[in-house]
Amino acid sequence: MPDLSELESHPSNHANVVALLPRKHRDKARAILSRRGPRSVQLLTRTIAKERKKRRARAKVTALSGSLLLVGSVAVAARSYPFGGSIAAFGAGGLILLSLSALAWFPTRLEKAALAALLQSEEAGSLGSLLEGLHLRAYSLQAPAKEQLIRLLPQITQKTLQGLTPTQRVYLYDALSYVHRDSNLELRLSVLTALQKAGDESSLGVVYLLATGEAVTDTATVVREAAKNCLEHLAVRLDFGPMEGLSHHIVSVCDQMRAEKPDFHVYATSMLALRQLLPRLTPSTYANILSASHRNQLYRLFMLYASSASGLYRYGRRELHLEIVRTAERLGDTRAIDGLRAFSCSSMATADEELYVAVCKALSTLEPLAETIEASKVPVGRA
């Protein structure tokens, strides 16, 4: 086995990983690593995962043992003064164990060597371990891991994204934080590109919040526009379920708009679902799927949006308004007239020419229809 100082001076060599493995596994690992490719990546990621699991287990056991010794020594000291020296020794031992538990959170040599070897791979299967590498207490590996992620993330597939553990998925979304820091701009744009290509419903909330963020710097503006573009692609690519779920999404959007602390994952999902499902409505499905109450809630969204001062509802509301207006006009629903009239006077409608024209056009279609319906209700022979 090579000297450890030699290993640390050449951390990127696959041979270092083999040298640090138990003897019985070395031949098999050497054969796999020599071929590179997916099997090599799988071995390295499995090695990192096992080392991390053992390291965290040691940290928990050490912390628990230290806590028990410390608490036990305090409890005994309260009753037995003659054994003060022994009790103090137990207490000191507990403090030492607690201190050692903190050291156990630092990566092992094998873990760092495997991650360094993984940086040589261009396989998408290494993404999960590279995301964990960003949060690893091995600062010399963080910058190369970030550069590798910037290259690999745009190549991600839905299968690769679904293969990430919950922790790795959290790390992926964490990379979108700190919008005002220029140093992570390329990484955030790579994450958004990956989500645009392979993201699922779970990514809607975090991307939505980026799309509605205040762009007070050039970096934040770039990220916000990239997030909007990502959401537009997700709105087209994702399937938000059958038409029967339309009423649920109407209620969800209205509830989240009224909530003191809205859940923007729920809100973004339902808002995009409405934009996708409303154009598919037909006169028959409209009557069968939406009750009168649900239709009223749909048209009440006009005034909820117009009166909302929160910038967190900025993205997508104009597009949703257009879909609601066009749906009411296309299906001839005269219940929308009061909402459309009220909304046409709002500052939001008058500031947007396309939206204002769409509202006026819908009213010009629905108001004569309402008069015709009302006239048909007058009994024959009554002047």
CSV table of C-alpha atoms in Angstrom, one decimal:
chain,number,residue,atom,x,y,z
A,1,MET,CA,0.0,0.0,0.0
A,2,PRO,CA,1.5,3.4,-1.0
A,3,ASP,CA,2.4,6.0,1.6
A,4,LEU,CA,-0.6,8.1,2.6
A,5,SER,CA,1.2,11.4,1.9
A,6,GLU,CA,1.9,10.1,-1.7
A,7,LEU,CA,-1.8,9.3,-2.1
A,8,GLU,CA,-2.9,12.8,-0.9
A,9,SER,CA,-0.5,14.4,-3.4
A,10,HIS,CA,-2.0,12.5,-6.3
A,11,PRO,CA,-5.7,12.3,-5.3
A,12,SER,CA,-7.1,12.0,-8.9
A,13,ASN,CA,-5.5,8.6,-9.7
A,14,HIS,CA,-7.8,5.6,-9.8
A,15,ALA,CA,-5.0,3.5,-8.3
A,16,ASN,CA,-5.4,5.5,-5.1
A,17,VAL,CA,-8.9,4.3,-4.7
A,18,VAL,CA,-7.8,0.7,-5.2
A,19,ALA,CA,-5.0,1.1,-2.7
A,20,LEU,CA,-7.4,2.3,0.0
A,21,LEU,CA,-9.9,-0.5,-0.5
A,22,PRO,CA,-9.8,-3.6,1.7
A,23,ARG,CA,-7.4,-6.2,0.2
A,24,LYS,CA,-10.2,-8.7,-0.8
A,25,HIS,CA,-11.9,-6.1,-3.0
A,26,ARG,CA,-8.8,-4.7,-4.8
A,27,ASP,CA,-8.6,-7.0,-7.8
A,28,LYS,CA,-12.2,-6.7,-8.7
A,29,ALA,CA,-12.1,-2.9,-8.3
A,30,ARG,CA,-8.9,-2.6,-10.3
A,31,ALA,CA,-10.6,-4.5,-13.2
A,32,ILE,CA,-13.7,-2.3,-13.1
A,33,LEU,CA,-11.9,1.0,-12.8
A,34,SER,CA,-9.5,0.2,-15.6
A,35,ARG,CA,-12.4,-0.1,-18.1
A,36,ARG,CA,-13.9,3.2,-17.0
A,37,GLY,CA,-17.5,3.7,-18.2
A,38,PRO,CA,-20.8,3.2,-16.3
A,39,ARG,CA,-19.5,0.3,-14.2
A,40,SER,CA,-16.6,2.4,-13.0
A,41,VAL,CA,-18.9,5.2,-12.0
A,42,GLN,CA,-21.2,2.8,-10.2
A,43,LEU,CA,-18.3,1.4,-8.2
A,44,LEU,CA,-17.0,4.8,-7.2
A,45,THR,CA,-20.5,6.2,-6.3
A,46,ARG,CA,-21.2,3.0,-4.3
A,47,THR,CA,-17.8,3.4,-2.5
A,48,ILE,CA,-18.6,7.1,-1.6
A,49,ALA,CA,-22.1,6.2,-0.4
A,50,LYS,CA,-20.8,3.3,1.8
A,51,GLU,CA,-18.0,5.5,3.3
A,52,ARG,CA,-20.5,8.3,4.0
A,53,LYS,CA,-22.9,5.9,5.6
A,54,LYS,CA,-20.2,4.4,7.9
A,55,ARG,CA,-18.8,7.9,8.7
A,56,ARG,CA,-22.2,9.2,9.7
A,57,ALA,CA,-23.0,6.1,11.8
A,58,ARG,CA,-19.7,6.5,13.6
A,59,ALA,CA,-20.5,10.2,14.3
A,60,LYS,CA,-23.9,9.3,15.7
A,61,VAL,CA,-22.6,6.5,17.9
A,62,THR,CA,-19.7,8.7,19.2
A,63,ALA,CA,-22.1,11.6,19.9
A,64,LEU,CA,-24.6,9.3,21.7
A,65,SER,CA,-21.9,7.6,23.8
A,66,GLY,CA,-20.4,11.0,24.8
A,67,SER,CA,-23.8,12.4,25.7
A,68,LEU,CA,-24.6,9.3,27.9
A,69,LEU,CA,-21.2,9.5,29.7
A,70,LEU,CA,-21.7,13.3,30.2
A,71,VAL,CA,-25.3,13.0,31.4
A,72,GLY,CA,-24.5,10.0,33.6
A,73,SER,CA,-21.5,11.7,35.3
A,74,VAL,CA,-23.6,14.7,36.1
A,75,ALA,CA,-26.4,12.5,37.5
A,76,VAL,CA,-24.0,10.5,39.7
A,77,ALA,CA,-22.2,13.6,40.8
A,78,ALA,CA,-25.5,14.9,42.3
A,79,ARG,CA,-25.6,12.0,44.7
A,80,SER,CA,-22.1,10.6,45.2
A,81,TYR,CA,-19.5,13.1,46.4
A,82,PRO,CA,-16.8,10.5,47.5
A,83,PHE,CA,-16.2,9.4,43.9
A,84,GLY,CA,-15.6,12.8,42.5
A,85,GLY,CA,-12.4,11.9,40.7
A,86,SER,CA,-13.9,9.0,38.8
A,87,ILE,CA,-17.0,11.0,37.9
A,88,ALA,CA,-14.9,13.8,36.6
A,89,ALA,CA,-13.0,11.3,34.4
A,90,PHE,CA,-16.3,10.0,33.0
A,91,GLY,CA,-17.4,13.5,32.3
A,92,ALA,CA,-14.1,14.4,30.6
A,93,GLY,CA,-14.4,11.2,28.5
A,94,GLY,CA,-17.9,12.2,27.5
A,95,LEU,CA,-16.7,15.7,26.3
A,96,ILE,CA,-13.8,14.1,24.4
A,97,LEU,CA,-16.3,11.7,22.6
A,98,LEU,CA,-18.5,14.6,21.8
A,99,SER,CA,-15.6,16.5,20.3
A,100,LEU,CA,-14.5,13.4,18.2
A,101,SER,CA,-18.1,13.1,16.9
A,102,ALA,CA,-17.6,16.4,15.1
A,103,LEU,CA,-14.5,15.1,13.4
A,104,ALA,CA,-16.4,12.1,12.1
A,105,TRP,CA,-18.4,14.4,9.8
A,106,PHE,CA,-15.2,15.1,7.7
A,107,PRO,CA,-14.8,12.8,4.7
A,108,THR,CA,-12.4,9.8,4.9
A,109,ARG,CA,-9.4,9.5,2.6
A,110,LEU,CA,-11.2,6.8,0.6
A,111,GLU,CA,-14.2,9.0,0.2
A,112,LYS,CA,-12.1,11.9,-1.1
A,113,ALA,CA,-10.1,9.6,-3.3
A,114,ALA,CA,-13.2,8.1,-4.9
A,115,LEU,CA,-14.7,11.5,-5.5
A,116,ALA,CA,-11.5,12.8,-7.0
A,117,ALA,CA,-11.5,9.7,-9.3
A,118,LEU,CA,-15.1,10.4,-10.2
A,119,LEU,CA,-14.2,13.8,-11.4
A,120,GLN,CA,-12.4,12.1,-14.3
A,121,SER,CA,-15.7,10.6,-15.6
A,122,GLU,CA,-18.1,12.2,-18.0
A,123,GLU,CA,-20.9,9.8,-17.2
A,124,ALA,CA,-24.2,11.2,-16.1
A,125,GLY,CA,-24.4,8.6,-13.3
A,126,SER,CA,-21.9,10.6,-11.3
A,127,LEU,CA,-24.2,13.6,-10.8
A,128,GLY,CA,-25.5,12.5,-7.5
A,129,SER,CA,-22.1,12.1,-5.9
A,130,LEU,CA,-20.9,15.3,-7.5
A,131,LEU,CA,-23.8,17.2,-6.0
A,132,GLU,CA,-22.8,15.8,-2.6
A,133,GLY,CA,-19.3,16.8,-3.3
A,134,LEU,CA,-20.4,20.5,-3.3
A,135,HIS,CA,-21.3,20.1,0.4
A,136,LEU,CA,-18.4,17.8,1.3
A,137,ARG,CA,-15.9,19.2,3.8
A,138,ALA,CA,-13.1,18.8,1.2
A,139,TYR,CA,-12.7,22.3,-0.2
A,140,SER,CA,-10.1,21.3,-2.7
A,141,LEU,CA,-12.7,19.1,-4.5
A,142,GLN,CA,-15.6,21.5,-4.4
A,143,ALA,CA,-14.5,23.7,-7.3
A,144,PRO,CA,-13.7,20.8,-9.6
A,145,ALA,CA,-17.1,19.2,-8.7
A,146,LYS,CA,-18.9,22.4,-9.6
A,147,GLU,CA,-17.1,22.7,-12.9
A,148,GLN,CA,-18.0,19.0,-13.7
A,149,LEU,CA,-21.6,19.6,-12.8
A,150,ILE,CA,-21.8,22.7,-15.1
A,151,ARG,CA,-20.7,20.4,-17.9
A,152,LEU,CA,-22.8,17.4,-17.1
A,153,LEU,CA,-26.1,18.8,-15.9
A,154,PRO,CA,-27.3,20.0,-19.4
A,155,GLN,CA,-26.9,16.3,-20.5
A,156,ILE,CA,-29.2,14.9,-17.8
A,157,THR,CA,-32.1,12.6,-18.6
A,158,GLN,CA,-35.3,12.0,-16.7
A,159,LYS,CA,-34.0,8.6,-15.6
A,160,THR,CA,-30.9,10.1,-14.1
A,161,LEU,CA,-32.9,12.8,-12.3
A,162,GLN,CA,-35.3,10.2,-10.9
A,163,GLY,CA,-32.3,8.2,-9.7
A,164,LEU,CA,-31.1,10.9,-7.4
A,165,THR,CA,-31.7,10.3,-3.7
A,166,PRO,CA,-33.9,12.8,-1.7
A,167,THR,CA,-30.8,14.4,-0.2
A,168,GLN,CA,-29.2,14.7,-3.7
A,169,ARG,CA,-32.4,16.3,-5.0
A,170,VAL,CA,-32.2,18.8,-2.2
A,171,TYR,CA,-28.6,19.6,-3.0
A,172,LEU,CA,-29.7,20.1,-6.7
A,173,TYR,CA,-32.3,22.7,-5.7
A,174,ASP,CA,-29.9,24.3,-3.2
A,175,ALA,CA,-27.6,25.1,-6.1
A,176,LEU,CA,-30.3,27.5,-7.3
A,177,SER,CA,-30.1,29.6,-4.1
A,178,TYR,CA,-28.1,32.8,-3.6
A,179,VAL,CA,-29.4,34.4,-6.7
A,180,HIS,CA,-27.4,37.6,-6.2
A,181,ARG,CA,-24.0,35.8,-6.1
A,182,ASP,CA,-22.2,36.0,-9.5
A,183,SER,CA,-19.9,33.2,-8.6
A,184,ASN,CA,-22.6,30.5,-9.0
A,185,LEU,CA,-24.3,31.9,-12.1
A,186,GLU,CA,-23.1,29.2,-14.5
A,187,LEU,CA,-24.1,26.4,-12.1
A,188,ARG,CA,-27.6,27.8,-11.5
A,189,LEU,CA,-28.1,28.2,-15.3
A,190,SER,CA,-26.9,24.6,-15.8
A,191,VAL,CA,-29.4,23.4,-13.1
A,192,LEU,CA,-32.3,25.3,-14.8
A,193,THR,CA,-31.3,23.8,-18.2
A,194,ALA,CA,-31.3,20.3,-16.7
A,195,LEU,CA,-34.7,20.9,-15.1
A,196,GLN,CA,-36.1,22.3,-18.3
A,197,LYS,CA,-35.1,19.1,-20.0
A,198,ALA,CA,-35.8,16.5,-17.4
A,199,GLY,CA,-37.6,18.2,-14.4
A,200,ASP,CA,-40.8,16.9,-12.9
A,201,GLU,CA,-43.5,18.4,-10.8
A,202,SER,CA,-41.4,18.4,-7.7
A,203,SER,CA,-39.2,21.1,-9.2
A,204,LEU,CA,-42.0,23.5,-10.0
A,205,GLY,CA,-42.1,25.3,-6.6
A,206,VAL,CA,-38.4,26.2,-6.4
A,207,VAL,CA,-38.2,27.3,-10.1
A,208,TYR,CA,-41.4,29.3,-9.7
A,209,LEU,CA,-40.0,31.3,-6.8
A,210,LEU,CA,-36.9,32.1,-9.0
A,211,ALA,CA,-39.1,33.3,-11.8
A,212,THR,CA,-40.9,35.7,-9.5
A,213,GLY,CA,-37.8,37.0,-7.7
A,214,GLU,CA,-36.9,40.7,-7.6
A,215,ALA,CA,-34.2,41.3,-10.2
A,216,VAL,CA,-32.1,44.0,-8.5
A,217,THR,CA,-28.9,42.9,-10.1
A,218,ASP,CA,-27.9,41.7,-13.6
A,219,THR,CA,-27.2,38.2,-12.3
A,220,ALA,CA,-30.7,38.0,-10.7
A,221,THR,CA,-32.2,39.2,-14.0
A,222,VAL,CA,-30.5,36.5,-16.0
A,223,VAL,CA,-31.5,33.8,-13.5
A,224,ARG,CA,-35.1,35.0,-13.4
A,225,GLU,CA,-35.4,35.0,-17.2
A,226,ALA,CA,-33.9,31.5,-17.3
A,227,ALA,CA,-36.4,30.3,-14.7
A,228,LYS,CA,-39.3,31.7,-16.7
A,229,ASN,CA,-38.1,29.9,-19.8
A,230,CYS,CA,-37.7,26.7,-17.7
A,231,LEU,CA,-41.3,27.0,-16.4
A,232,GLU,CA,-42.7,27.5,-19.9
A,233,HIS,CA,-41.0,24.3,-21.1
A,234,LEU,CA,-42.2,22.4,-18.0
A,235,ALA,CA,-45.8,23.7,-18.6
A,236,VAL,CA,-45.7,22.2,-22.1
A,237,ARG,CA,-43.8,19.0,-21.3
A,238,LEU,CA,-45.5,17.9,-18.0
A,239,ASP,CA,-48.8,16.1,-17.9
A,240,PHE,CA,-51.0,17.6,-15.1
A,241,GLY,CA,-53.6,14.8,-15.2
A,242,PRO,CA,-57.0,14.3,-16.7
A,243,MET,CA,-59.7,17.0,-17.2
A,244,GLU,CA,-61.5,15.8,-14.1
A,245,GLY,CA,-58.8,17.4,-11.9
A,246,LEU,CA,-59.6,20.9,-13.2
A,247,SER,CA,-61.9,21.8,-10.3
A,248,HIS,CA,-59.3,20.7,-7.8
A,249,HIS,CA,-56.7,23.0,-9.4
A,250,ILE,CA,-59.1,26.0,-9.4
A,251,VAL,CA,-59.7,25.5,-5.7
A,252,SER,CA,-56.0,25.1,-5.0
A,253,VAL,CA,-55.1,28.4,-6.8
A,254,CYS,CA,-57.8,30.4,-5.0
A,255,ASP,CA,-56.9,28.9,-1.6
A,256,GLN,CA,-53.2,29.6,-2.0
A,257,MET,CA,-53.9,33.2,-3.1
A,258,ARG,CA,-55.9,33.7,0.1
A,259,ALA,CA,-53.4,31.8,2.4
A,260,GLU,CA,-51.3,33.8,4.8
A,261,LYS,CA,-48.3,31.5,4.0
A,262,PRO,CA,-48.9,30.0,0.6
A,263,ASP,CA,-47.3,26.8,-0.6
A,264,PHE,CA,-45.8,27.8,-3.9
A,265,HIS,CA,-45.2,24.3,-5.0
A,266,VAL,CA,-49.0,23.6,-4.8
A,267,TYR,CA,-49.8,27.0,-6.3
A,268,ALA,CA,-47.3,26.7,-9.3
A,269,THR,CA,-48.5,23.2,-10.0
A,270,SER,CA,-52.2,24.2,-10.1
A,271,MET,CA,-51.6,27.4,-12.0
A,272,LEU,CA,-49.7,25.6,-14.8
A,273,ALA,CA,-52.3,22.9,-14.8
A,274,LEU,CA,-55.0,25.4,-15.4
A,275,ARG,CA,-53.1,26.9,-18.3
A,276,GLN,CA,-52.7,23.4,-19.8
A,277,LEU,CA,-56.3,22.1,-19.2
A,278,LEU,CA,-58.5,25.2,-19.9
A,279,PRO,CA,-57.8,25.2,-23.7
A,280,ARG,CA,-59.0,21.6,-23.8
A,281,LEU,CA,-62.4,22.3,-22.4
A,282,THR,CA,-65.5,21.7,-24.6
A,283,PRO,CA,-69.1,22.8,-24.0
A,284,SER,CA,-70.0,19.2,-22.8
A,285,THR,CA,-66.9,18.7,-20.5
A,286,TYR,CA,-67.3,22.3,-19.2
A,287,ALA,CA,-70.9,21.6,-18.0
A,288,ASN,CA,-70.0,18.1,-16.6
A,289,ILE,CA,-66.7,18.8,-14.9
A,290,LEU,CA,-67.2,22.3,-13.4
A,291,SER,CA,-70.0,23.1,-11.0
A,292,ALA,CA,-71.5,26.7,-10.8
A,293,SER,CA,-69.4,27.2,-7.7
A,294,HIS,CA,-66.2,26.2,-9.4
A,295,ARG,CA,-66.9,28.5,-12.4
A,296,ASN,CA,-67.6,31.4,-10.0
A,297,GLN,CA,-64.2,30.8,-8.3
A,298,LEU,CA,-62.5,30.7,-11.7
A,299,TYR,CA,-63.8,34.1,-12.6
A,300,ARG,CA,-63.2,35.4,-9.2
A,301,LEU,CA,-59.5,34.9,-9.9
A,302,PHE,CA,-59.6,38.1,-11.9
A,303,MET,CA,-60.1,40.3,-8.9
A,304,LEU,CA,-57.9,38.2,-6.6
A,305,TYR,CA,-55.0,38.7,-9.0
A,306,ALA,CA,-55.8,42.4,-9.7
A,307,SER,CA,-55.9,43.2,-6.0
A,308,SER,CA,-52.8,41.2,-5.0
A,309,ALA,CA,-49.9,43.5,-4.2
A,310,SER,CA,-47.5,40.5,-3.8
A,311,GLY,CA,-44.8,40.1,-6.5
A,312,LEU,CA,-44.8,36.4,-5.7
A,313,TYR,CA,-47.9,35.9,-7.9
A,314,ARG,CA,-46.4,37.9,-10.8
A,315,TYR,CA,-45.3,35.1,-13.1
A,316,GLY,CA,-47.9,33.4,-15.2
A,317,ARG,CA,-51.0,35.3,-14.0
A,318,ARG,CA,-51.3,37.3,-17.3
A,319,GLU,CA,-51.2,34.0,-19.4
A,320,LEU,CA,-53.7,32.4,-17.0
A,321,HIS,CA,-56.0,35.5,-17.4
A,322,LEU,CA,-55.9,35.2,-21.2
A,323,GLU,CA,-56.8,31.5,-21.0
A,324,ILE,CA,-59.8,32.2,-18.7
A,325,VAL,CA,-61.0,35.0,-20.9
A,326,ARG,CA,-60.7,32.9,-24.1
A,327,THR,CA,-62.4,30.0,-22.4
A,328,ALA,CA,-65.4,32.0,-21.2
A,329,GLU,CA,-65.7,33.6,-24.7
A,330,ARG,CA,-65.3,30.2,-26.5
A,331,LEU,CA,-67.8,28.4,-24.4
A,332,GLY,CA,-70.3,31.3,-24.2
A,333,ASP,CA,-70.4,31.4,-20.4
A,334,THR,CA,-72.3,34.5,-19.4
A,335,ARG,CA,-71.5,34.0,-15.7
A,336,ALA,CA,-68.1,35.6,-16.5
A,337,ILE,CA,-69.6,39.0,-17.5
A,338,ASP,CA,-69.5,40.6,-14.0
A,339,GLY,CA,-65.9,39.5,-13.4
A,340,LEU,CA,-64.8,40.6,-16.8
A,341,ARG,CA,-66.4,44.1,-16.4
A,342,ALA,CA,-64.8,44.5,-13.0
A,343,PHE,CA,-61.4,43.4,-14.2
A,344,SER,CA,-61.5,45.6,-17.3
A,345,CYS,CA,-61.5,48.6,-15.0
A,346,SER,CA,-58.4,47.4,-13.0
A,347,SER,CA,-54.9,48.9,-13.5
A,348,MET,CA,-53.6,45.4,-14.5
A,349,ALA,CA,-56.0,45.1,-17.4
A,350,THR,CA,-55.6,48.7,-18.7
A,351,ALA,CA,-51.8,48.4,-18.5
A,352,ASP,CA,-51.7,45.4,-20.8
A,353,GLU,CA,-53.1,46.1,-24.3
A,354,GLU,CA,-53.4,42.5,-25.4
A,355,LEU,CA,-55.2,41.5,-22.2
A,356,TYR,CA,-57.5,44.5,-22.3
A,357,VAL,CA,-58.4,43.8,-26.0
A,358,ALA,CA,-59.1,40.1,-25.1
A,359,VAL,CA,-61.4,41.2,-22.2
A,360,CYS,CA,-63.3,43.7,-24.4
A,361,LYS,CA,-63.7,41.1,-27.2
A,362,ALA,CA,-65.1,38.6,-24.7
A,363,LEU,CA,-67.6,41.1,-23.4
A,364,SER,CA,-68.7,42.1,-26.9
A,365,THR,CA,-69.5,38.4,-27.5
A,366,LEU,CA,-71.0,37.5,-24.1
A,367,GLU,CA,-73.2,40.6,-23.4
A,368,PRO,CA,-75.4,40.2,-26.5
A,369,LEU,CA,-75.6,36.5,-25.7
A,370,ALA,CA,-76.8,37.3,-22.2
A,371,GLU,CA,-79.4,39.7,-23.6
A,372,THR,CA,-80.7,37.0,-25.9
A,373,ILE,CA,-80.9,34.5,-23.1
A,374,GLU,CA,-82.7,37.0,-20.9
A,375,ALA,CA,-85.2,37.9,-23.7
A,376,SER,CA,-86.0,34.2,-24.2
A,377,LYS,CA,-87.1,34.0,-20.6
A,378,VAL,CA,-89.9,36.6,-21.1
A,379,PRO,CA,-93.3,34.7,-21.3
A,380,VAL,CA,-95.0,34.9,-24.7
A,381,GLY,CA,-97.7,37.6,-24.9
A,382,ARG,CA,-96.2,39.8,-22.1
A,383,ALA,CA,-95.3,43.2,-23.5
